[in-house]
Amino acid sequence: MSTATPINLPSGPRGSLRPTLQLIRDPRAALQGWASQYGDPFLLRALNGPVVVTGREDLIRVIHGQDPNIYAPFATATIDPLMGCGSMLTLEGEPHRRERRLMMPMFHGDRMKAYGESMQQCALDRFEACRGQQEILTLNLMTDISLEIIVRTIFGGSDLQVVSHLIQASQKLVEGASPLLFFSRKSHLSFLGFSPWDRWNKAKKELQGYLDQVIDKRQGSDDRGEDILSLLSSATYEDGQPITREHIHAELITFLFAGHETTALTLTWAMYHLHRNPAAYLSLVQELDALEDDSPARLASSPYLKATVQETLRVHPIVTETLRKLKTPLTLGEYCLPAGFAVAPATVLAHYNASTYEEPEQFRPKRFIDRSYSPFQYMPFGGGHRRCIGAAFASFEIAIVLGSLLKRFEFELVDAAPVVPKRRNVTMGPSTAVPLRFVGRR
Ligand code: HEM
């Protein structure tokens, strides 16, 4: 719906540094505050460029319904130096479509089922390793589980030493990821080896070193495998040239980065809310108890477990807004936005809309059993042509890990104090590691 009508912009907060910092610190409060002060949509002049933000279903429908060719990825100049050139996050046009087509089979149908048993085994083994501890830090446990799962999925994961090196290096990369690195290119500055940029590059270099070892080993052997690394190593560009090493690095780092912290945070929130909401906990364990067994297939098709995962992602969208940069003008409601501006469906605004979700502050999985929500009301994985490629994989993984632990074991929260969302990098997570006490077998 491109148009040549004169530019007409919504209002919004003044300046760019202060609003960007507010968005980094507390995105939900900032976005809700601006929406009520300036109306929805509103204009945010963020450090990475001007963005028109909306939580309205009708406008999100317009944004996600456009021809993908009118959009470029947002903040490429900031993301490319972090991930490297060739990351799906910053590819656009035909190379983006092609890369998604190449990867899609890894995340669907039979391949997914094949991952189930290894996901479950990984969750049980990792829990066993910390079961004797007085306090189990949920976030640490879930990070260990999700990292092992993603590393095994990407690399096939038969070589234990390689798996363990990659896990440690990926963890370092995520732990060193200061939010500012993602919100402003100007933060990419070296300072005697101690700046966030220096730390990121050091961790990235270490990870790339391990990736090179794995790629070299794989390319020198007949064992091609069916993992993401094998797909990338044997893929070619349109002209038949093999994909460059830099491109493979960027894509592997993107998958390691996007594919583990997100699931670990969601699992941690799910454990937190279930142990603070006796009614929700009871409904879930009754459903799990009634299962004949906890095979991944059975867990994945358990309605209340699925609803628990959905509600967790509604209350705590890990990414609070998704962004697209306009290559041509766009009419959005009564506004006409120029090329160069970005549009952002604000997931957190849509998920807390009281006319869609009754008592949106409440954690209530049953709402996802009672009715369904449109992809413009509920979008923890974004939408349109950039919707998270790992969405089905992540939902499956979270259900298997949560279901396997809660069917077999009982826990309680160590601390009754509320846990609140806190910025990590582009992601939002819990303000504590959510310590749990292991009570016993169920
Ligand atoms: C709870 C877990 C997860 C959440 C909440 C999540 C969320 C998101 C969101 C919001 C986006 C941006 C979508 C948009 O711009 O519209 C995204 C993109 C992406 N995610 Fe996820 N994600 C999760 C798990 C995963 C996993 C497990 C993987 C890989 C195994 C993954 C890989 C990606 C990739 C590669 C993209 C870029 C897609 C593109 O630009 O075409 N994510 N994710």
XYZ file of C-alpha atoms and ligand atoms in Angstrom:
485
model
C 0.000 0.000 0.000
C 2.719 2.458 -0.968
C 1.590 5.999 -1.629
C 2.859 9.374 -2.747
C 0.684 11.410 -0.341
C 2.517 14.077 1.707
C 4.425 12.985 4.795
C 2.322 13.079 7.941
C 3.897 11.807 11.162
C 2.499 10.917 14.587
C 3.870 12.757 17.613
C 6.107 11.244 20.256
C 8.749 11.897 22.900
C 11.411 14.545 22.193
C 15.093 13.819 21.744
C 16.692 10.478 21.048
C 19.163 9.595 23.815
C 16.705 9.813 26.712
C 13.889 7.835 25.039
C 16.370 5.198 23.849
C 17.681 4.809 27.400
C 14.117 4.619 28.730
C 13.358 1.912 26.190
C 16.461 -0.023 27.155
C 15.719 0.259 30.892
C 12.024 -0.553 31.052
C 10.454 -1.087 27.619
C 6.954 -1.908 28.798
C 6.620 1.136 31.045
C 8.200 3.390 28.411
C 6.053 2.142 25.530
C 2.823 2.168 27.560
C 3.635 5.661 28.863
C 4.245 7.048 25.347
C 1.160 5.317 23.920
C -1.041 6.913 26.569
C 0.624 10.328 26.292
C 0.895 10.610 22.488
C -1.622 8.028 21.285
C -1.019 4.857 19.270
C 0.909 4.972 16.943
C 3.630 7.314 18.172
C 7.026 8.362 16.860
C 10.205 7.401 18.679
C 13.412 9.059 17.523
C 15.679 6.227 18.664
C 19.487 6.343 18.455
C 19.362 3.849 15.589
C 16.843 5.984 13.638
C 13.210 7.160 13.715
C 10.618 4.461 14.463
C 6.818 4.586 14.370
C 5.596 2.246 17.096
C 2.177 0.620 17.436
C 0.441 -2.011 19.544
C -2.821 -1.770 17.580
C -4.092 -4.950 15.955
C -5.356 -3.181 12.798
C -2.018 -1.423 12.220
C 0.095 -4.486 12.974
C -2.035 -6.307 10.388
C -1.132 -3.583 7.854
C 2.592 -3.810 8.700
C 2.782 -7.583 8.457
C 0.564 -7.696 5.372
C 2.893 -5.616 3.145
C 5.046 -6.899 0.309
C 8.337 -7.781 2.073
C 10.231 -5.880 -0.622
C 9.169 -2.548 0.881
C 11.186 -3.362 3.999
C 14.872 -3.488 4.824
C 16.146 -4.891 8.112
C 16.505 -2.300 10.862
C 19.893 -1.106 12.134
C 21.968 -3.216 9.745
C 24.930 -0.915 10.403
C 24.711 -1.840 14.100
C 23.900 -5.564 13.792
C 26.305 -6.534 10.972
C 29.485 -5.712 12.927
C 28.110 -7.775 15.830
C 27.000 -10.893 13.969
C 29.086 -10.520 10.794
C 27.878 -10.212 7.173
C 25.467 -12.945 6.113
C 23.346 -13.177 9.261
C 19.666 -13.898 8.520
C 18.870 -10.927 10.755
C 20.302 -8.508 8.201
C 19.941 -10.337 4.877
C 17.193 -8.929 2.699
C 15.325 -9.589 -0.547
C 16.092 -12.794 -2.460
C 19.176 -13.777 -0.358
C 16.963 -13.606 2.769
C 14.181 -15.697 1.185
C 16.690 -18.189 -0.109
C 18.376 -18.603 3.264
C 15.037 -19.136 4.984
C 14.026 -21.727 2.380
C 17.312 -23.527 2.955
C 16.901 -23.603 6.745
C 13.156 -24.106 7.064
C 13.189 -27.932 6.823
C 15.457 -28.020 9.888
C 12.643 -26.615 11.995
C 9.586 -28.491 10.818
C 7.758 -31.818 10.691
C 9.717 -34.994 11.135
C 12.963 -33.210 11.924
C 11.334 -31.643 14.965
C 10.075 -34.985 16.227
C 13.565 -36.373 15.860
C 14.908 -33.692 18.243
C 12.375 -34.480 20.992
C 14.187 -37.345 22.666
C 17.526 -35.611 22.752
C 15.865 -32.464 24.175
C 14.286 -34.525 26.942
C 17.474 -36.434 27.716
C 19.418 -33.220 27.845
C 16.935 -31.674 30.326
C 16.981 -34.721 32.603
C 20.786 -35.096 32.526
C 21.391 -31.427 33.255
C 18.860 -31.484 36.098
C 20.468 -34.619 37.548
C 23.815 -32.797 37.633
C 22.459 -30.047 39.905
C 19.740 -31.912 41.775
C 21.814 -32.236 44.957
C 22.334 -28.486 45.283
C 20.531 -26.668 48.063
C 19.334 -24.047 45.638
C 18.936 -24.582 41.939
C 19.316 -21.380 39.949
C 16.617 -21.892 37.356
C 18.112 -19.516 34.792
C 21.500 -21.269 34.967
C 19.941 -24.698 34.644
C 17.734 -23.636 31.727
C 20.676 -21.909 30.000
C 22.749 -25.106 30.251
C 19.866 -27.127 28.848
C 19.005 -24.806 25.983
C 22.632 -24.250 24.990
C 23.317 -27.950 24.785
C 20.160 -28.455 22.751
C 20.980 -25.733 20.227
C 24.627 -26.755 19.894
C 23.642 -30.363 19.228
C 21.037 -29.227 16.709
C 23.358 -26.924 14.814
C 26.439 -29.102 14.831
C 25.061 -32.594 15.068
C 26.830 -32.711 18.407
C 28.467 -36.099 18.528
C 31.901 -34.854 19.641
C 31.471 -34.095 23.347
C 34.590 -31.967 23.661
C 33.529 -29.779 20.757
C 30.017 -29.483 22.191
C 31.440 -28.371 25.518
C 33.811 -25.770 23.931
C 31.027 -24.330 21.835
C 28.715 -24.149 24.821
C 31.257 -22.217 26.887
C 32.174 -19.860 24.052
C 28.516 -19.131 23.213
C 27.757 -18.450 26.857
C 30.617 -15.958 27.053
C 29.341 -14.184 23.958
C 25.832 -13.772 25.374
C 27.041 -12.801 28.841
C 29.246 -10.055 27.355
C 26.464 -8.630 25.186
C 25.796 -5.164 26.588
C 22.403 -3.734 25.453
C 24.026 -0.565 24.099
C 25.899 -2.567 21.465
C 22.544 -3.361 19.849
C 21.001 0.082 20.235
C 23.772 2.300 18.857
C 26.601 1.815 16.381
C 28.426 4.550 18.306
C 28.942 2.124 21.187
C 31.192 -0.029 18.960
C 34.345 1.526 20.337
C 37.549 -0.027 21.547
C 38.987 1.008 24.897
C 42.165 -0.734 26.073
C 40.479 -4.074 25.581
C 37.873 -3.428 28.294
C 34.919 -1.796 26.511
C 31.742 -3.829 25.802
C 32.781 -3.785 22.127
C 36.211 -5.228 22.996
C 34.625 -7.908 25.170
C 32.151 -8.842 22.451
C 34.911 -9.147 19.829
C 37.109 -11.219 22.105
C 34.249 -13.643 22.822
C 33.260 -13.703 19.141
C 36.820 -14.444 18.046
C 37.056 -17.331 20.474
C 33.737 -18.717 19.251
C 34.820 -18.293 15.605
C 38.011 -20.220 16.373
C 35.985 -23.207 17.598
C 33.576 -22.852 14.682
C 36.525 -23.002 12.260
C 37.782 -26.185 13.874
C 34.355 -27.798 13.483
C 33.901 -26.572 9.883
C 37.398 -27.717 8.835
C 36.911 -31.101 10.413
C 33.507 -31.501 8.790
C 34.702 -30.400 5.353
C 37.587 -32.852 5.458
C 35.359 -35.831 6.246
C 32.744 -37.836 4.339
C 30.271 -37.485 7.215
C 28.081 -34.689 5.891
C 25.384 -34.852 8.574
C 21.966 -33.210 8.433
C 22.512 -30.322 10.816
C 22.551 -26.593 10.082
C 26.316 -26.530 9.708
C 26.159 -29.207 7.001
C 23.373 -27.376 5.189
C 25.355 -24.144 5.158
C 28.665 -25.759 4.245
C 27.188 -27.474 1.190
C 24.977 -24.553 0.047
C 26.006 -22.229 -2.780
C 25.137 -18.710 -3.926
C 23.053 -18.239 -7.113
C 26.195 -18.197 -9.247
C 27.226 -21.608 -7.917
C 29.973 -20.240 -5.631
C 30.163 -21.802 -2.161
C 28.987 -19.662 0.754
C 31.911 -17.783 2.309
C 33.376 -18.670 5.693
C 32.370 -15.235 6.994
C 28.754 -15.887 5.994
C 28.765 -19.312 7.684
C 30.241 -17.774 10.857
C 27.604 -15.017 10.893
C 24.732 -17.454 10.466
C 26.005 -19.927 13.065
C 26.542 -17.124 15.593
C 23.033 -15.812 14.852
C 21.490 -19.218 15.532
C 23.525 -19.778 18.684
C 22.674 -16.297 19.891
C 18.980 -16.210 18.903
C 18.282 -19.837 19.673
C 19.263 -20.451 23.271
C 18.938 -17.437 25.544
C 15.364 -16.833 24.347
C 14.222 -20.336 25.296
C 16.167 -20.346 28.583
C 14.511 -17.090 29.659
C 11.052 -18.364 28.757
C 11.605 -21.605 30.669
C 12.756 -19.639 33.703
C 9.688 -17.389 33.609
C 7.423 -20.421 33.223
C 8.877 -22.071 36.347
C 8.584 -18.804 38.248
C 4.926 -18.192 37.384
C 3.825 -21.788 37.850
C 5.297 -21.814 41.355
C 3.553 -18.562 42.250
C 0.172 -19.584 40.858
C -1.150 -22.670 42.634
C -4.222 -22.966 40.356
C -2.138 -22.928 37.172
C 0.412 -25.335 38.682
C -2.301 -27.759 39.754
C -3.997 -27.743 36.351
C -0.676 -28.484 34.704
C 0.449 -31.316 36.986
C -3.022 -32.904 36.807
C -2.696 -32.953 33.045
C 0.853 -34.352 33.251
C -0.178 -37.003 35.793
C -2.932 -38.201 33.501
C -0.478 -38.853 30.647
C 0.369 -42.520 30.138
C 3.979 -41.578 29.603
C 6.008 -38.446 29.050
C 7.193 -39.173 25.543
C 8.032 -35.923 23.714
C 5.141 -36.499 21.288
C 2.641 -36.796 24.152
C 4.018 -33.778 25.983
C 3.956 -31.673 22.830
C 0.254 -32.379 22.352
C -0.814 -31.637 25.946
C -3.181 -28.638 25.794
C -2.554 -27.055 29.199
C 1.216 -27.399 28.829
C 1.000 -25.712 25.434
C -1.202 -22.964 26.903
C 1.330 -22.453 29.723
C 4.101 -21.863 27.185
C 1.867 -19.445 25.260
C 0.855 -17.508 28.360
C 4.463 -17.267 29.536
C 5.429 -15.714 26.213
C 2.445 -13.352 26.361
C 3.291 -12.041 29.807
C 7.008 -11.935 29.023
C 7.714 -11.392 25.346
C 11.476 -11.854 25.225
C 11.735 -9.281 22.447
C 9.395 -6.383 23.255
C 9.167 -4.872 19.752
C 10.223 -5.933 16.259
C 11.420 -3.494 13.623
C 11.376 -3.012 9.837
C 12.883 -0.105 7.904
C 10.789 1.352 5.072
C 12.304 1.411 1.583
C 9.213 3.173 0.198
C 6.590 5.375 1.929
C 3.814 3.566 3.794
C 0.336 4.655 4.791
C -0.282 3.517 8.339
C -3.752 4.476 9.579
C -4.060 8.233 9.186
C -0.294 8.709 8.779
C 1.963 8.646 5.767
C 5.466 7.546 6.717
C 8.477 8.283 4.520
C 11.127 5.859 3.289
C 13.976 5.622 5.787
C 11.663 5.526 8.799
C 11.085 2.239 10.612
C 7.819 0.686 11.784
C 7.646 -1.403 14.948
C 4.839 -3.671 16.084
C 5.219 -3.429 19.875
C 4.579 -6.957 21.096
C 4.470 -5.880 24.704
C 1.735 -3.294 24.003
C -0.384 -5.828 22.091
C 0.082 -8.490 24.798
C -1.084 -6.147 27.565
C -4.068 -4.744 25.681
C -6.944 -5.065 28.171
C -9.576 -5.183 25.427
C -7.946 -8.335 24.040
C -6.748 -9.961 27.258
C -8.944 -9.765 30.335
C -6.801 -8.788 33.334
C -3.622 -8.828 31.253
C -1.378 -8.608 34.329
C -2.555 -12.030 35.489
C -0.729 -15.215 34.524
C -3.619 -17.343 33.293
C -2.760 -20.112 30.787
C -6.434 -21.076 30.499
C -7.114 -18.011 28.348
C -5.306 -19.837 25.512
C -7.590 -22.843 25.960
C -10.777 -20.779 26.067
C -10.090 -18.920 22.833
C -7.516 -18.214 20.172
C -5.851 -14.899 19.326
C -4.950 -13.484 15.937
C -1.280 -13.218 14.908
C -1.705 -9.439 15.249
C -2.845 -9.720 18.879
C -0.336 -12.377 19.939
C 3.144 -12.341 18.392
C 5.964 -13.395 20.698
C 7.842 -14.592 17.600
C 7.228 -11.462 15.516
C 5.433 -11.826 12.197
C 5.360 -11.527 8.429
C 8.372 -12.504 6.321
C 10.776 -12.270 9.268
C 8.746 -14.256 11.799
C 11.144 -16.248 13.982
C 12.318 -19.278 12.012
C 12.832 -21.172 15.279
C 9.308 -20.556 16.654
C 8.037 -24.133 16.351
C 11.366 -25.528 17.546
C 11.382 -23.215 20.584
C 7.750 -23.926 21.560
C 8.417 -27.652 21.241
C 11.627 -27.448 23.272
C 10.034 -25.403 26.058
C 7.097 -27.832 26.342
C 9.383 -30.902 26.409
C 11.780 -29.470 29.006
C 9.047 -28.064 31.254
C 6.806 -31.129 30.958
C 9.658 -33.609 31.551
C 10.845 -31.850 34.718
C 7.418 -31.162 36.213
C 6.002 -34.626 35.534
C 8.815 -36.238 37.471
C 9.941 -33.743 40.106
C 8.554 -31.248 42.594
C 10.090 -27.847 43.340
C 9.353 -24.758 45.377
C 10.497 -21.159 45.070
C 13.235 -20.234 47.528
C 12.236 -16.594 47.578
C 8.667 -15.273 47.542
C 9.711 -11.764 46.470
C 8.437 -10.747 43.031
C 10.807 -11.034 40.089
C 10.534 -8.317 37.440
C 11.677 -8.085 33.809
C 15.169 -6.734 33.250
C 17.031 -5.833 30.048
C 19.798 -8.255 29.040
C 20.735 -7.276 25.449
C 17.985 -7.125 22.827
C 16.209 -9.573 25.097
C 14.321 -9.064 28.352
C 14.647 -11.594 31.152
C 13.950 -12.075 34.862
C 15.730 -9.791 37.349
C 17.025 -12.810 39.309
C 18.085 -16.341 38.383
C 14.888 -17.584 40.162
C 16.309 -19.945 42.811
C 14.272 -23.113 43.306
C 14.458 -25.814 45.971
C 14.154 -29.430 44.848
C 11.430 -30.980 47.035
C 11.440 -34.546 45.727
C 10.121 -36.939 43.138
C 6.483 -36.681 42.249
C 11.228 -18.483 23.086
C 12.128 -18.500 22.128
C 12.229 -17.478 21.026
C 11.665 -16.236 20.918
C 10.743 -15.542 21.911
C 12.107 -15.685 19.649
C 11.718 -14.457 19.149
C 12.086 -13.952 17.922
C 11.628 -12.694 17.382
C 10.668 -11.746 18.074
C 12.220 -12.537 16.172
C 12.057 -11.344 15.238
C 10.851 -11.591 14.343
C 10.435 -10.399 13.525
O 11.269 -9.533 13.209
O 9.236 -10.320 13.179
C 13.059 -13.699 15.927
C 13.818 -13.887 14.794
C 14.669 -14.952 14.628
N 14.812 -16.044 15.453
Fe 13.805 -16.357 17.175
N 12.936 -16.580 19.039
C 13.041 -17.690 19.830
C 13.764 -18.840 19.551
C 14.543 -19.046 18.450
C 15.256 -20.265 18.146
C 15.207 -21.528 18.978
C 15.941 -20.025 16.980
C 16.847 -20.947 16.207
C 17.050 -22.193 16.467
C 15.653 -18.680 16.551
C 16.181 -18.083 15.422
C 15.761 -16.877 14.916
C 16.268 -16.297 13.674
C 17.350 -16.901 12.773
C 15.567 -15.098 13.484
C 15.722 -14.130 12.315
C 14.605 -14.415 11.300
C 14.624 -13.500 10.075
O 15.053 -12.346 10.192
O 14.187 -13.968 9.014
N 14.796 -18.118 17.467
N 12.954 -14.544 17.021
